Amino acid sequence: IAPGTAGNYTVTARSVQDPTKQASAVVNPVNPYAVRLRRQDSYNATNTLTTYWLYVYASGNALSKVEAYNSSNTLVQLTTYVIDLAGHRTRTDARDASGILTAYTTVEYNDNYLPIRSTNFSAAGVMTSRTENAFDPVTRNKLSADGYGSTNTLSSRYVFTYDATGKRMANTVYNASNTTMGRTVYEYANGLLIKCTFYDASNVVTGWRLFTFETIPTTEDLFAFGSW
């Protein structure tokens, strides 16, 4: 669930019920939830911290950047966002520790404010891959995400499942031949996503992520933002 990988696993504190979903957007929407994602920690199968991400917010509670650090606390990547007036991320820029652009992603939305497509580019503007998302128009849950390479060939598919309350519980990863390659299981506490665990095709744990949320300061304007 690395920040900046649009279309697959980006997680933000959009909802107490399900931080992986975004409500219908309007101009200058108000975020009704009092928490936001502050930190994400990634561990391998031996419980060793490998990477962590710090989430930085601008005035109005808009996510402005995400800083990625390695286990030695060295900054390795900076992710910044372009957010429109409706609170949608329309572009994600990945930069190295010195601030040099290394890649970027653009996001397209349908009439229901759902991100149906994200396209990845190199720093030089060469398209490298894209993701096509399918949603349930009623629940607004993401049903699947199909990954394509630069040659427009299907390379992967993520299929998502939810519980009766709409919380995302798992996703299964398939390759182009529809063979299961792995899955991710999500865990919640008090309605907030706290952990996701990764499994390979043999159902062996390969790692997990922990999520830390914070209460939004009451002085904030609670400008909504989000991504799936």
XYZ file of N, CA and C in Angstrom:
684
model
N 0.845 -1.174 0.000
C 0.000 0.000 0.000
C 0.885 1.231 0.000
N 1.780 1.265 -0.857
C 2.741 2.364 -0.863
C 2.104 3.632 -1.378
N 2.297 4.772 -0.714
C 1.765 6.036 -1.200
C 2.272 6.343 -2.593
N 1.385 6.864 -3.410
C 1.786 7.254 -4.753
C 1.534 6.204 -5.802
N 1.243 4.974 -5.413
C 0.950 3.952 -6.411
C -0.539 3.987 -6.700
N -0.928 4.963 -7.468
C -2.351 5.197 -7.713
C -3.013 3.993 -8.348
N -4.225 3.749 -7.925
C -5.028 2.704 -8.532
C -4.961 1.368 -7.836
N -3.990 1.141 -6.992
C -3.905 -0.154 -6.340
C -4.242 -0.083 -4.862
N -3.376 0.530 -4.047
C -3.540 0.376 -2.615
C -3.407 1.654 -1.802
N -3.472 2.782 -2.404
C -3.258 3.971 -1.609
C -4.325 4.103 -0.537
N -3.933 4.339 0.731
C -4.875 4.394 1.837
C -4.798 5.755 2.503
N -5.943 6.377 2.737
C -6.004 7.635 3.461
C -7.160 7.578 4.447
N -7.150 8.472 5.394
C -8.197 8.465 6.420
C -9.427 9.206 5.928
N -10.072 8.664 4.928
C -11.268 9.301 4.399
C -12.510 8.928 5.190
N -12.521 7.784 5.839
C -13.740 7.351 6.483
C -13.425 6.522 7.720
N -14.152 6.789 8.798
C -13.991 5.972 9.992
C -14.450 4.552 9.703
N -15.476 4.423 8.869
C -15.949 3.099 8.515
C -14.980 2.381 7.597
N -14.402 3.081 6.654
C -13.473 2.457 5.722
C -12.541 3.515 5.163
N -11.302 3.597 5.643
C -10.372 4.621 5.164
C -9.951 4.428 3.717
N -10.414 3.373 3.044
C -10.012 3.158 1.662
C -11.045 3.683 0.684
N -12.096 4.341 1.175
C -13.154 4.825 0.299
C -13.301 6.328 0.417
N -13.828 6.925 -0.634
C -14.047 8.363 -0.653
C -15.505 8.631 -0.941
N -16.119 9.525 -0.189
C -17.526 9.863 -0.411
C -17.685 10.735 -1.647
N -18.927 10.913 -2.082
C -19.196 11.774 -3.225
C -18.629 13.155 -2.968
N -17.971 13.696 -3.977
C -17.286 14.968 -3.798
C -18.105 16.109 -4.367
N -18.044 17.247 -3.709
C -18.626 18.478 -4.193
C -17.576 19.543 -4.018
N -17.824 20.728 -4.563
C -16.852 21.797 -4.408
C -16.722 22.155 -2.933
N -15.472 22.236 -2.467
C -15.180 22.522 -1.074
C -15.939 21.607 -0.123
N -15.782 20.271 -0.259
C -16.497 19.347 0.606
C -15.964 19.391 2.029
N -16.751 18.935 2.961
C -16.352 18.895 4.365
C -16.113 17.445 4.768
N -14.984 17.187 5.382
C -14.668 15.852 5.878
C -15.356 15.668 7.225
N -16.344 14.754 7.340
C -17.088 14.609 8.595
C -16.364 13.764 9.633
N -15.199 13.218 9.275
C -14.490 12.335 10.185
C -13.326 13.063 10.846
N -13.059 12.690 12.088
C -12.133 13.470 12.904
C -10.744 12.865 12.985
N -10.377 12.015 12.039
C -9.052 11.409 12.056
C -8.413 11.482 10.678
N -7.107 11.368 10.647
C -6.384 11.300 9.388
C -5.149 10.426 9.578
N -4.700 9.818 8.491
C -3.545 8.938 8.531
C -2.276 9.761 8.732
N -1.465 9.362 9.707
C -0.232 10.087 9.983
C 1.007 9.294 9.618
N 0.971 7.963 9.801
C 2.170 7.161 9.564
C 1.783 5.766 9.118
N 2.650 5.189 8.280
C 2.481 3.820 7.810
C 3.834 3.120 7.925
N 3.861 1.937 8.567
C 5.096 1.191 8.780
C 5.026 -0.149 8.061
N 6.077 -0.488 7.324
C 6.115 -1.729 6.561
C 7.141 -2.687 7.164
N 6.694 -3.929 7.418
C 7.550 -4.958 7.999
C 7.626 -6.159 7.063
N 8.775 -6.839 7.070
C 8.894 -8.065 6.291
C 8.457 -9.257 7.135
N 8.591 -10.458 6.588
C 8.091 -11.657 7.266
C 8.820 -11.970 8.569
N 9.999 -11.392 8.763
C 10.750 -11.627 10.006
C 10.522 -10.516 11.026
N 9.490 -9.700 10.769
C 9.109 -8.615 11.680
C 10.160 -7.519 11.770
N 10.878 -7.301 10.670
C 11.873 -6.233 10.597
C 11.302 -5.046 9.847
N 11.379 -3.884 10.450
C 10.912 -2.678 9.778
C 11.793 -2.397 8.567
N 11.176 -2.238 7.398
C 11.937 -1.980 6.178
C 11.747 -0.564 5.657
N 10.537 -0.055 5.769
C 10.202 1.270 5.251
C 9.084 1.861 6.104
N 9.098 3.180 6.253
C 7.932 3.833 6.845
C 7.659 5.140 6.120
N 6.390 5.559 6.170
C 5.941 6.755 5.474
C 5.318 7.719 6.470
N 5.651 8.998 6.345
C 5.055 10.046 7.162
C 4.174 10.917 6.280
N 2.958 11.177 6.725
C 1.972 11.935 5.957
C 1.928 13.365 6.478
N 2.065 14.326 5.568
C 2.126 15.744 5.922
C 0.929 16.451 5.299
N 0.272 17.288 6.086
C -0.956 17.940 5.645
C -0.791 19.447 5.584
N -1.448 20.036 4.596
C -1.448 21.483 4.446
C -2.663 22.053 5.167
N -2.770 23.365 5.173
C -3.927 24.022 5.769
C -5.196 23.525 5.098
N -6.216 23.274 5.884
C -7.456 22.766 5.345
C -7.511 21.257 5.301
N -6.505 20.579 5.875
C -6.488 19.116 5.975
C -6.259 18.426 4.646
N -5.700 19.117 3.670
C -5.367 18.486 2.395
C -3.999 17.831 2.503
N -3.898 16.566 2.099
C -2.619 15.879 2.112
C -1.682 16.543 1.116
N -0.543 17.021 1.587
C 0.359 17.762 0.712
C 1.542 16.921 0.248
N 2.019 16.014 1.119
C 3.145 15.187 0.712
C 3.259 13.974 1.624
N 3.973 12.967 1.129
C 4.280 11.777 1.913
C 5.779 11.539 1.806
N 6.431 11.400 2.954
C 7.873 11.183 2.996
C 8.149 9.717 3.309
N 8.948 9.052 2.481
C 9.308 7.646 2.686
C 10.724 7.554 3.232
N 10.885 6.763 4.298
C 12.182 6.580 4.941
C 12.520 5.092 4.992
N 13.800 4.775 4.928
C 14.215 3.381 5.097
C 14.411 3.082 6.578
N 14.847 1.875 6.881
C 14.987 1.471 8.277
C 16.082 2.234 9.011
N 16.935 2.935 8.266
C 17.989 3.750 8.878
C 17.553 5.192 9.072
N 16.249 5.445 8.870
C 15.674 6.779 9.022
C 16.203 7.775 7.988
N 16.583 7.245 6.822
C 17.053 8.098 5.728
C 15.921 8.330 4.748
N 15.682 9.590 4.399
C 14.658 9.907 3.413
C 15.055 9.324 2.061
N 14.153 8.537 1.453
C 14.462 7.905 0.173
C 13.522 8.354 -0.939
N 12.332 8.834 -0.587
C 11.394 9.284 -1.626
C 10.410 10.283 -1.043
N 10.035 11.238 -1.875
C 9.052 12.247 -1.504
C 7.917 12.206 -2.522
N 6.695 12.058 -2.049
C 5.528 12.031 -2.926
C 4.677 13.264 -2.673
N 4.375 14.014 -3.734
C 3.527 15.203 -3.608
C 2.307 15.046 -4.499
N 1.271 15.858 -4.225
C -0.009 15.681 -4.894
C -0.542 16.989 -5.451
N -1.276 16.868 -6.547
C -2.071 17.974 -7.081
C -3.523 17.633 -6.792
N -4.212 18.494 -6.056
C -5.590 18.241 -5.635
C -6.486 19.338 -6.192
N -7.589 18.947 -6.861
C -8.482 19.943 -7.435
C -9.443 20.485 -6.376
N -10.324 21.405 -6.780
C -11.213 22.060 -5.833
C -12.221 21.112 -5.212
N -12.479 19.987 -5.873
C -13.424 19.006 -5.333
C -12.744 18.022 -4.395
N -11.452 18.180 -4.180
C -10.731 17.318 -3.260
C -10.142 16.072 -3.892
N -10.080 16.014 -5.225
C -9.556 14.834 -5.904
C -8.070 15.000 -6.220
N -7.333 13.927 -6.054
C -5.937 13.933 -6.482
C -5.896 13.694 -7.983
N -5.441 14.662 -8.712
C -5.382 14.537 -10.163
C -3.990 14.176 -10.656
N -2.996 14.351 -9.804
C -1.634 13.997 -10.178
C -0.833 13.691 -8.922
N 0.057 12.692 -9.042
C 0.977 12.321 -7.976
C 2.388 12.356 -8.524
N 3.277 13.088 -7.869
C 4.675 13.186 -8.294
C 5.569 12.443 -7.316
N 6.430 11.577 -7.834
C 7.420 10.864 -7.019
C 8.783 11.507 -7.249
N 9.439 11.877 -6.164
C 10.745 12.524 -6.240
C 11.741 11.804 -5.348
N 13.007 11.884 -5.714
C 14.021 11.272 -4.864
C 14.308 12.187 -3.685
N 15.237 11.788 -2.832
C 15.506 12.532 -1.613
C 15.996 13.957 -1.878
N 16.575 14.181 -3.045
C 17.061 15.524 -3.388
C 15.995 16.379 -4.048
N 14.798 15.804 -4.278
C 13.702 16.562 -4.862
C 13.573 16.439 -6.368
N 14.392 15.604 -6.998
C 14.331 15.427 -8.448
C 13.174 14.496 -8.815
N 12.351 14.908 -9.767
C 11.221 14.104 -10.216
C 11.712 12.805 -10.850
N 11.171 11.668 -10.392
C 11.552 10.370 -10.946
C 10.408 9.724 -11.723
N 9.171 10.059 -11.391
C 8.005 9.504 -12.079
C 6.777 10.283 -11.629
N 5.679 10.144 -12.383
C 4.434 10.776 -11.952
C 3.240 9.980 -12.452
N 2.110 10.199 -11.813
C 0.871 9.495 -12.134
C -0.256 10.501 -12.294
N -1.065 10.350 -13.329
C -2.262 11.163 -13.493
C -3.486 10.292 -13.231
N -4.551 10.909 -12.709
C -5.754 10.175 -12.341
C -6.955 10.796 -13.033
N -7.804 9.946 -13.609
C -9.027 10.382 -14.271
C -10.234 9.896 -13.499
N -11.276 10.732 -13.425
C -12.488 10.412 -12.670
C -13.695 10.352 -13.594
N -14.695 9.545 -13.181
C -15.937 9.515 -13.950
C -16.915 10.540 -13.382
N -18.159 10.532 -13.894
C -19.136 11.531 -13.475
C -19.562 11.369 -12.023
N -19.274 10.212 -11.424
C -19.610 9.977 -10.029
C -18.423 10.213 -9.104
N -17.419 10.925 -9.621
C -16.230 11.276 -8.845
C -15.452 10.047 -8.379
N -15.465 9.007 -9.195
C -14.706 7.806 -8.884
C -13.502 7.712 -9.819
N -12.322 7.383 -9.283
C -11.100 7.352 -10.098
C -11.034 6.091 -10.963
N -11.452 6.222 -12.204
C -11.557 5.044 -13.066
C -10.240 4.664 -13.731
N -9.298 5.584 -13.791
C -8.047 5.269 -14.483
C -6.895 6.071 -13.883
N -5.756 5.416 -13.684
C -4.519 6.103 -13.324
C -3.445 5.666 -14.302
N -2.663 6.630 -14.763
C -1.632 6.356 -15.761
C -0.285 6.798 -15.211
N 0.687 5.907 -15.294
C 2.016 6.180 -14.762
C 2.981 6.573 -15.878
N 3.814 7.550 -15.589
C 4.769 8.064 -16.554
C 6.159 8.139 -15.932
N 7.165 8.052 -16.789
C 8.527 8.322 -16.337
C 8.691 9.825 -16.175
N 9.808 10.228 -15.603
C 10.056 11.655 -15.438
C 10.073 12.384 -16.771
N 10.433 11.678 -17.839
C 10.492 12.272 -19.173
C 9.124 12.306 -19.857
N 8.090 11.780 -19.198
C 6.757 11.818 -19.771
C 6.398 10.614 -20.613
N 7.171 9.533 -20.517
C 6.882 8.310 -21.264
C 5.940 7.431 -20.438
N 4.821 7.029 -21.028
C 3.871 6.188 -20.320
C 4.473 4.817 -20.042
N 4.418 4.381 -18.781
C 5.020 3.109 -18.403
C 3.975 2.054 -18.042
N 2.836 2.479 -17.528
C 1.776 1.539 -17.171
C 0.515 2.312 -16.844
N -0.586 1.576 -16.682
C -1.828 2.214 -16.263
C -2.674 1.209 -15.494
N -3.635 1.727 -14.740
C -4.563 0.894 -13.980
C -5.984 1.321 -14.286
N -6.846 0.353 -14.602
C -8.262 0.599 -14.851
C -9.059 0.070 -13.665
N -9.851 0.944 -13.038
C -10.602 0.570 -11.850
C -12.083 0.385 -12.157
N -12.698 -0.590 -11.513
C -14.137 -0.822 -11.624
C -14.762 -0.661 -10.246
N -15.916 0.037 -10.176
C -16.570 0.328 -8.914
C -18.025 -0.119 -8.928
N -18.549 -0.397 -7.743
C -19.983 -0.583 -7.580
C -20.614 0.804 -7.533
N -21.529 1.143 -8.454
C -22.061 2.508 -8.501
C -22.912 2.872 -7.296
N -23.411 1.884 -6.569
C -24.265 2.155 -5.413
C -23.434 2.307 -4.152
N -22.612 1.322 -3.843
C -21.798 1.364 -2.624
C -20.524 2.166 -2.789
N -20.117 2.389 -4.049
C -18.879 3.089 -4.384
C -17.643 2.294 -3.982
N -17.808 1.020 -3.676
C -16.668 0.164 -3.386
C -15.907 -0.151 -4.667
N -14.581 -0.153 -4.570
C -13.778 -0.602 -5.704
C -13.902 -2.115 -5.805
N -14.279 -2.602 -6.984
C -14.454 -4.032 -7.187
C -13.190 -4.693 -7.710
N -12.507 -4.001 -8.621
C -11.300 -4.575 -9.198
C -10.410 -3.470 -9.742
N -9.136 -3.819 -9.932
C -8.164 -2.912 -10.537
C -7.298 -3.722 -11.479
N -7.353 -3.387 -12.767
C -6.590 -4.104 -13.784
C -5.354 -3.313 -14.162
N -4.194 -3.967 -14.078
C -2.942 -3.312 -14.411
C -2.475 -3.668 -15.806
N -2.071 -2.656 -16.564
C -1.587 -2.836 -17.933
C -0.197 -2.243 -18.057
N 0.647 -2.883 -18.859
C 1.976 -2.356 -19.130
C 1.944 -1.318 -20.228
N 3.105 -0.868 -20.628
C 3.200 0.173 -21.653
C 2.714 -0.301 -23.012
N 2.640 -1.608 -23.217
C 2.182 -2.157 -24.500
C 0.696 -2.485 -24.479
N -0.026 -2.003 -23.454
C -1.463 -2.199 -23.323
C -1.828 -3.664 -23.107
N -0.920 -4.421 -22.512
C -1.170 -5.829 -22.222
C -1.506 -5.997 -20.746
N -2.586 -6.716 -20.462
C -2.975 -6.946 -19.076
C -1.872 -7.704 -18.347
N -1.475 -7.190 -17.183
C -0.405 -7.825 -16.421
C -0.871 -8.336 -15.064
N -1.890 -7.705 -14.487
C -2.352 -8.117 -13.170
C -3.781 -7.650 -12.945
N -4.435 -8.301 -11.992
C -5.781 -7.890 -11.583
C -5.906 -8.040 -10.076
N -6.430 -6.997 -9.443
C -6.710 -7.020 -8.012
C -8.225 -7.062 -7.834
N -8.724 -8.030 -7.074
C -10.152 -8.167 -6.817
C -10.393 -7.945 -5.329
N -11.313 -7.028 -4.987
C -11.524 -6.603 -3.613
C -12.831 -7.166 -3.061
N -12.825 -7.506 -1.770
C -14.024 -7.980 -1.097
C -14.283 -7.119 0.139
N -15.563 -7.030 0.534
C -15.994 -6.144 1.614
C -16.940 -6.875 2.549
N -17.048 -6.362 3.787
C -18.024 -6.936 4.696
C -19.362 -6.224 4.525
N -20.335 -6.578 5.358
C -21.685 -6.037 5.205
C -21.760 -4.538 5.468
N -20.786 -3.996 6.194
C -20.789 -2.568 6.490
C -20.005 -1.753 5.473
N -19.380 -2.427 4.500
C -18.632 -1.722 3.466
C -17.155 -1.595 3.725
N -16.648 -2.203 4.794
C -15.201 -2.151 5.030
C -14.501 -3.138 4.108
N -13.415 -2.688 3.496
C -12.624 -3.581 2.649
C -11.916 -4.602 3.528
N -12.152 -5.887 3.253
C -11.600 -6.945 4.088
C -10.404 -7.642 3.454
N -10.365 -7.703 2.126
C -9.261 -8.414 1.478
C -9.200 -8.044 0.010
N -8.063 -8.308 -0.592
C -7.962 -8.281 -2.045
C -7.074 -9.437 -2.480
N -7.416 -9.981 -3.628
C -6.673 -11.096 -4.195
C -6.012 -10.638 -5.481
N -4.746 -11.007 -5.670
C -3.984 -10.586 -6.839
C -3.876 -11.750 -7.823
N -4.213 -11.476 -9.079
C -4.109 -12.473 -10.140
C -3.166 -11.963 -11.215
N -2.502 -12.885 -11.908
C -1.691 -12.485 -13.048
C -2.532 -12.492 -14.319
N -1.911 -12.254 -15.458
C -2.640 -12.168 -16.718
C -3.326 -13.484 -17.094
N -2.826 -14.601 -16.542
C -3.422 -15.912 -16.820
C -4.482 -16.289 -15.796
N -4.846 -15.330 -14.941
C -5.864 -15.525 -13.908
C -5.416 -16.508 -12.828
N -4.112 -16.608 -12.626
C -3.557 -17.440 -11.564
C -3.358 -16.588 -10.319
N -3.773 -17.099 -9.177
C -3.634 -16.348 -7.933
C -2.158 -16.172 -7.573
N -1.770 -14.926 -7.347
C -0.384 -14.611 -7.014
C -0.196 -14.222 -5.551
N -1.276 -13.849 -4.897
C -1.181 -13.440 -3.507
C -2.452 -12.739 -3.076
N -2.478 -12.306 -1.821
C -3.642 -11.586 -1.327
C -3.236 -10.710 -0.157
N -4.096 -9.755 0.162
C -3.908 -8.855 1.290
C -5.158 -8.907 2.152
N -4.963 -9.003 3.461
C -6.080 -9.044 4.412
C -5.994 -7.806 5.300
N -7.141 -7.131 5.491
C -7.192 -5.891 6.251
C -7.808 -6.129 7.626
N -7.275 -5.442 8.635
C -7.795 -5.534 9.998
C -8.152 -4.145 10.507
N -9.223 -4.075 11.305
C -9.731 -2.796 11.794
C -9.880 -2.825 13.313
N -9.844 -1.643 13.903
C -10.132 -1.461 15.313
C -10.911 -0.164 15.468
N -12.071 -0.251 16.090
C -12.943 0.917 16.251
C -13.245 1.576 14.915
N -13.362 0.745 13.870
C -13.711 1.260 12.555
C -12.558 1.769 11.734
N -11.341 1.802 12.298
C -10.176 2.318 11.588
C -9.272 1.180 11.127
N -8.739 1.328 9.923
C -7.770 0.363 9.419
C -6.494 0.451 10.243
N -6.067 -0.656 10.835
C -4.860 -0.636 11.663
C -3.753 -1.517 11.110
N -4.110 -2.511 10.262
C -3.085 -3.427 9.780
C -3.553 -4.093 8.495
N -2.610 -4.348 7.603
C -2.880 -5.215 6.457
C -1.732 -6.212 6.354
N -2.081 -7.462 6.085
C -1.104 -8.534 6.028
C -1.039 -9.094 4.622
N 0.171 -9.307 4.106
C 0.378 -9.783 2.747
C 0.700 -11.272 2.746
N 0.092 -12.005 1.824
C 0.321 -13.443 1.674
C 0.735 -13.733 0.235
N 1.588 -14.739 0.045
C 1.933 -15.147 -1.307
C 0.941 -16.184 -1.801
N 1.211 -16.735 -2.965
C 0.282 -17.686 -3.577
C 0.127 -18.957 -2.759
N 1.098 -19.261 -1.900
C 1.040 -20.445 -1.046
C 0.457 -20.137 0.323
N -0.087 -18.943 0.469
C -0.713 -18.499 1.719
C 0.303 -18.319 2.842
N 1.536 -18.022 2.480
C 2.589 -17.743 3.456
C 2.701 -16.226 3.639
N 2.770 -15.781 4.879
C 2.882 -14.348 5.158
C 4.228 -13.825 4.664
N 4.183 -12.753 3.887
C 5.411 -12.140 3.375
C 5.717 -10.798 4.022
N 4.756 -10.239 4.743
C 4.965 -8.957 5.405
C 3.643 -8.345 5.808
N 3.723 -7.166 6.410
C 2.501 -6.470 6.802
C 2.779 -4.991 6.956
N 1.710 -4.217 7.045
C 1.797 -2.777 7.265
C 0.946 -2.409 8.471
N 1.437 -1.455 9.264
C 0.692 -0.905 10.386
C 0.380 0.551 10.108
N -0.811 1.003 10.507
C -1.267 2.352 10.217
C -1.523 3.116 11.510
N -1.045 4.359 11.540
C -1.219 5.223 12.701
C -2.032 6.443 12.298
N -3.120 6.687 13.014
C -3.984 7.829 12.739
C -3.849 8.853 13.857
N -4.259 10.083 13.544
C -4.272 11.123 14.551
C -5.581 11.882 14.469
N -5.951 12.526 15.559
C -7.143 13.370 15.569
C -6.838 14.657 14.821
N -7.739 15.047 13.946
C -7.548 16.286 13.188
C -7.722 17.472 14.133
N -6.781 18.429 14.111
C -6.927 19.606 14.977
C -8.255 20.312 14.722
N -8.923 20.749 15.779
C -10.235 21.390 15.632
C -10.149 22.717 14.907
N -8.941 23.267 14.794
C -8.782 24.533 14.084
C -8.748 24.347 12.578
N -8.625 23.091 12.118
C -8.560 22.837 10.685
C -9.927 23.047 10.038
N -9.894 23.389 8.760
C -11.110 23.619 7.991
C -11.718 22.309 7.497
N -10.999 21.192 7.704
C -11.465 19.863 7.315
C -11.801 19.777 5.834
N -10.931 20.326 5.009
C -11.098 20.197 3.562
C -10.897 18.744 3.179
N -11.866 18.173 2.498
C -11.824 16.740 2.208
C -10.810 16.440 1.122
N -10.253 15.263 1.192
C -9.351 14.766 0.167
C -9.451 13.270 0.187
N -8.904 12.606 -0.808
C -8.923 11.155 -0.701
C -8.523 10.452 -1.966
N -8.300 9.175 -1.829
C -7.997 8.297 -2.946
C -8.267 6.890 -2.503
N -8.327 5.959 -3.456
C -8.595 4.573 -3.091
C -7.295 3.788 -3.116
